[in-house]
Structures are given as C-alpha cells and as structure tokens.
C-alpha atoms as an extended CHARMM CRD file, in Angstrom:
* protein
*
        97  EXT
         1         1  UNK       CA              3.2320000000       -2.7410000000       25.0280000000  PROA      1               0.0000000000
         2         2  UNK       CA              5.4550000000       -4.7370000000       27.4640000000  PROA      2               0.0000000000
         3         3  UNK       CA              9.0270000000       -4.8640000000       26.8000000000  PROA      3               0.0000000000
         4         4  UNK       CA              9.9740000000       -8.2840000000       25.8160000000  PROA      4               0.0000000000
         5         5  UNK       CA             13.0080000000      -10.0860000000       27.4340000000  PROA      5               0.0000000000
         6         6  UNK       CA             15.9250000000      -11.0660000000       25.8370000000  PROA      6               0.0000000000
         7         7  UNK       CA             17.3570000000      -14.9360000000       26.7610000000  PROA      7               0.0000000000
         8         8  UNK       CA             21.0750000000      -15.7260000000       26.9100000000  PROA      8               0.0000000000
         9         9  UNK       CA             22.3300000000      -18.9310000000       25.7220000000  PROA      9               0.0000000000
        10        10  UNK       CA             23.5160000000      -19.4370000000       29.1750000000  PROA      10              0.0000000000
        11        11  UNK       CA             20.1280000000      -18.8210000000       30.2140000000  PROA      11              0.0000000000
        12        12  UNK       CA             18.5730000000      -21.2650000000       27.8500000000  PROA      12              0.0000000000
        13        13  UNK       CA             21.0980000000      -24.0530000000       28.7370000000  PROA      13              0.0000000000
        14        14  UNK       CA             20.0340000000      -23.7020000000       32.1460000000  PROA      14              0.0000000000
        15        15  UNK       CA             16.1610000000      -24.2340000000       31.2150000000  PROA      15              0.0000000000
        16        16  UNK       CA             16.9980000000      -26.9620000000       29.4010000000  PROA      16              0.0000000000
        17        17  UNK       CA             19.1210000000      -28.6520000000       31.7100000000  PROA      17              0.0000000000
        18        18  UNK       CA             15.7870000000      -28.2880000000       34.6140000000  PROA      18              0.0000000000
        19        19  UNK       CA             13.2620000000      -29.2590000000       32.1940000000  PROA      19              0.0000000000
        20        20  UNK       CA             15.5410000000      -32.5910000000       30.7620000000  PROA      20              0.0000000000
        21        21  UNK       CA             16.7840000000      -33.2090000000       34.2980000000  PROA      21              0.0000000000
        22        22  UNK       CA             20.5600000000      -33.3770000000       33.0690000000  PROA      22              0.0000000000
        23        23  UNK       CA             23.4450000000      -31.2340000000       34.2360000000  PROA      23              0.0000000000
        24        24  UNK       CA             24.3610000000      -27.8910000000       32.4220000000  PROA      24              0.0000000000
        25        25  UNK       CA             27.2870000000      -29.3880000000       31.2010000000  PROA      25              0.0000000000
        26        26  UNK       CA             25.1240000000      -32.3870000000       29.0620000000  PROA      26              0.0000000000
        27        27  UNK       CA             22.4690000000      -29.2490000000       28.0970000000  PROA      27              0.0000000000
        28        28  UNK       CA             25.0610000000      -27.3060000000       26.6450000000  PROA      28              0.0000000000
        29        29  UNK       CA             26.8840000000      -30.6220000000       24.9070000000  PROA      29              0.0000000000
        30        30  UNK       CA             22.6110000000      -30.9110000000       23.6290000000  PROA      30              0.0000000000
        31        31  UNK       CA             22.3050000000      -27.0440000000       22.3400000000  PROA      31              0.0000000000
        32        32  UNK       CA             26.1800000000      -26.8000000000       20.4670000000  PROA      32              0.0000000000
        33        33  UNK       CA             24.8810000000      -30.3310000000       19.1230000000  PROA      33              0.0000000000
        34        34  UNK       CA             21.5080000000      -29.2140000000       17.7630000000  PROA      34              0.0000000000
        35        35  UNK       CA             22.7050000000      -26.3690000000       16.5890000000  PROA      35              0.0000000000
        36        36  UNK       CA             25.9650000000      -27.9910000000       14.6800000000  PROA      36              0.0000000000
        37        37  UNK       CA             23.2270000000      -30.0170000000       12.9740000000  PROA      37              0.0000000000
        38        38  UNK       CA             20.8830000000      -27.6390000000       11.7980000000  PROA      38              0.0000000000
        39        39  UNK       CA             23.9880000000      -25.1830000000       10.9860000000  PROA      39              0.0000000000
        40        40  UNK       CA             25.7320000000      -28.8450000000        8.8830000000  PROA      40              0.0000000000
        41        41  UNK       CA             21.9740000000      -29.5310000000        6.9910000000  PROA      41              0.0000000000
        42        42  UNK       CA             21.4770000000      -25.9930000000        6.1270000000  PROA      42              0.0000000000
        43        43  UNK       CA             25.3270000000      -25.5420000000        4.5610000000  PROA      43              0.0000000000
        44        44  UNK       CA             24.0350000000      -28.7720000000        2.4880000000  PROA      44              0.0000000000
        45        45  UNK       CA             20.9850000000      -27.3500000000        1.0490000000  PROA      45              0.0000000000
        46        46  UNK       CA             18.5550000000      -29.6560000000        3.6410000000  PROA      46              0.0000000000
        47        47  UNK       CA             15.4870000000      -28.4910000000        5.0620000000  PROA      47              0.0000000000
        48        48  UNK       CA             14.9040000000      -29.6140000000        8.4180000000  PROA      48              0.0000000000
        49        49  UNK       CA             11.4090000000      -30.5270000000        9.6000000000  PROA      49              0.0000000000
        50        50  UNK       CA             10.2530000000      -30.2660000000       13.0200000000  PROA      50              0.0000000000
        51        51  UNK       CA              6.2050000000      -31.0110000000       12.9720000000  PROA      51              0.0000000000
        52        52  UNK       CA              4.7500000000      -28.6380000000       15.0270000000  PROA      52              0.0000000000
        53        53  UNK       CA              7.3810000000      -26.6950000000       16.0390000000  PROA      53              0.0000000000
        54        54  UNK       CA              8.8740000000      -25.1940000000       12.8100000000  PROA      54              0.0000000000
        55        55  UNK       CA             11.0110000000      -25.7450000000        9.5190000000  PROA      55              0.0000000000
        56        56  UNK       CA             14.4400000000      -24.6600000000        8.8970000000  PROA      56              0.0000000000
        57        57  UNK       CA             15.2550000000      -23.9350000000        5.4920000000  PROA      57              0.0000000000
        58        58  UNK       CA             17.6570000000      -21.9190000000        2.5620000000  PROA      58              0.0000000000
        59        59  UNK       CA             16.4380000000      -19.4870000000        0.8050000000  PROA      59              0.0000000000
        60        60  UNK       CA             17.6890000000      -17.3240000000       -2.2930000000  PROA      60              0.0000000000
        61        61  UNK       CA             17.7220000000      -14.0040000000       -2.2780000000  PROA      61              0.0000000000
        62        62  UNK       CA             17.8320000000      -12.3510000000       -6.0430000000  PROA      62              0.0000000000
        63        63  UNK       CA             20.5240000000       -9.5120000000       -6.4180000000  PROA      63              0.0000000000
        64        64  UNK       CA             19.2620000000       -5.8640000000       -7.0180000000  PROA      64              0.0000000000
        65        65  UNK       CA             19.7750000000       -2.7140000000       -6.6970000000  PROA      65              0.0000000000
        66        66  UNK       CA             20.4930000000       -0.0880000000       -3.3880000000  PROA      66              0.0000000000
        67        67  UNK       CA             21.6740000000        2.6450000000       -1.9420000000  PROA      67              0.0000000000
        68        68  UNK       CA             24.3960000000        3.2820000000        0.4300000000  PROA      68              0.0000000000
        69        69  UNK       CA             23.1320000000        5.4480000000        2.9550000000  PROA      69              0.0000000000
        70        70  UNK       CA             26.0000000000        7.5670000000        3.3410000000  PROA      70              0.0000000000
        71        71  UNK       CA             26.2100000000        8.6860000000       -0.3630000000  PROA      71              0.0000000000
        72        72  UNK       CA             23.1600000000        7.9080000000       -1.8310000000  PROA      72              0.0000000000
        73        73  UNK       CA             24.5440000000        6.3480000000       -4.5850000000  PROA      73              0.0000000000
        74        74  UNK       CA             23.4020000000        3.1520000000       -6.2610000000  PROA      74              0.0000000000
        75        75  UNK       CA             24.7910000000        0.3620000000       -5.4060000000  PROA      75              0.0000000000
        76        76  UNK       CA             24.5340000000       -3.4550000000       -6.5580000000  PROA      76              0.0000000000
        77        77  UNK       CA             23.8170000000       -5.8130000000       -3.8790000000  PROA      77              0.0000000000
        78        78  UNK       CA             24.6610000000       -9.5780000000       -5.0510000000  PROA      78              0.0000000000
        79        79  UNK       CA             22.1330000000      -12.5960000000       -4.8700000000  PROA      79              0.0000000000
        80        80  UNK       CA             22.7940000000      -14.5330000000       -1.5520000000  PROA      80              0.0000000000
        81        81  UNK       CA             21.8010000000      -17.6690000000        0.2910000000  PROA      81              0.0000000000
        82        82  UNK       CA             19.9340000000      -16.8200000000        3.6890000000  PROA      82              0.0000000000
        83        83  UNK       CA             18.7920000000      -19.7130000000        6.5350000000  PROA      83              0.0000000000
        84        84  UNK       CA             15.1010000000      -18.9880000000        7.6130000000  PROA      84              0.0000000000
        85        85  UNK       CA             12.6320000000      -20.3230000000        9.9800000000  PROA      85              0.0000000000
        86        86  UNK       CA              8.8460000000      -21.1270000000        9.3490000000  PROA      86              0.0000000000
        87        87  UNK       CA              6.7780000000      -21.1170000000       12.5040000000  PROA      87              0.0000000000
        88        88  UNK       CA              4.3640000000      -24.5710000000       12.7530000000  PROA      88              0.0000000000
        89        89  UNK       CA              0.9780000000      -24.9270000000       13.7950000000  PROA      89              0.0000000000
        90        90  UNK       CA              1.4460000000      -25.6440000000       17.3860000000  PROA      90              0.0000000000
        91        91  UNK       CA              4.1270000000      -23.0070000000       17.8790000000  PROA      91              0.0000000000
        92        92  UNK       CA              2.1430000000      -19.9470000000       16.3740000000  PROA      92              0.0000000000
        93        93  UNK       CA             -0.9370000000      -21.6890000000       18.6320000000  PROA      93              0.0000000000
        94        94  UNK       CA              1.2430000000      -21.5250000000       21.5250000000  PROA      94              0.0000000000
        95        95  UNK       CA              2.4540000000      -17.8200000000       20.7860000000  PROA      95              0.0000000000
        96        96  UNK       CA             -1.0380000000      -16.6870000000       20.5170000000  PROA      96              0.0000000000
        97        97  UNK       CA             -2.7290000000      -18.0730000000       23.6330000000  PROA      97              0.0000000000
C-alpha cells in the first residue's frame, strides 16, 4: 500500500496558478472564491452540480442514540445537517485508471 500524500492549500493554489497561467495571488482570489460559493449554496439548501466532476449537496442526518466512550453511557446525539460530495463519472474514471 503506498502512503498517500497530503496537499496544502498553499500547495493547491500553486497548481492552480501553473495550470491557469495566473499569479498565486489571482489563484488564491479563484480558490477563497469557489469555495465562498459552494460554502454560500450549501448554507441555502442548493445542490451544486459539476457534470463530471462531482455534486455538492446537504444531507440530514436523523438523531439517535450513542455512547460516550469515556463512560459508556447512552447518550442522545441530535439530528444535524452535513455537506457531502458525490464523485461523477469522469472523476471515479480518472481515480481508477
């Protein structure tokens, strides 16, 4: 099994600034934008479509029951809202090659 590695933000904004030909500084302003949109959608209940590359969504989680791990008692863990991603096509292609 090979270790995977781990990308920075930093890291990323530098890939993105070679691959778009821009400086860092408008690959960064492109990342914090992206991800204030998907982050503004997502607060709103919008599901973001990206064909081929993935979907960003909401889900619910139902409340239920645990256990803290300290104790061992029961506890009651409330229903909760929870972003999630969905893979596309061309991205689980991509992965698997």
């Amino acid at each position: 099994m090979t270790k995977e590695k781990e990308m920075t933000k930093y890291e990323l904004i530098d890939e993105i600034a070679e691959k778009a030909c821009c400086t860092k500084l408008d690959a960064r302003n492109m990342l914090n934008a992206f991800i204030d949109t998907v982050t503004e959608q997502l607060v709103q209940g919008n599901k973001i479509k990206l064909i081929g590359f993935g979907t960003f969504e909401v889900r619910d989680r139902k409340g239920r029951e645990g256990r803290n791990p300290r104790t061992n008692e029961p506890i009651q863990i409330e229903a909760s809202k929870t972003p999630a991603f969905k893979a596309g096509k061309q991205l689980k292609d991509a992965v698997n090659q």
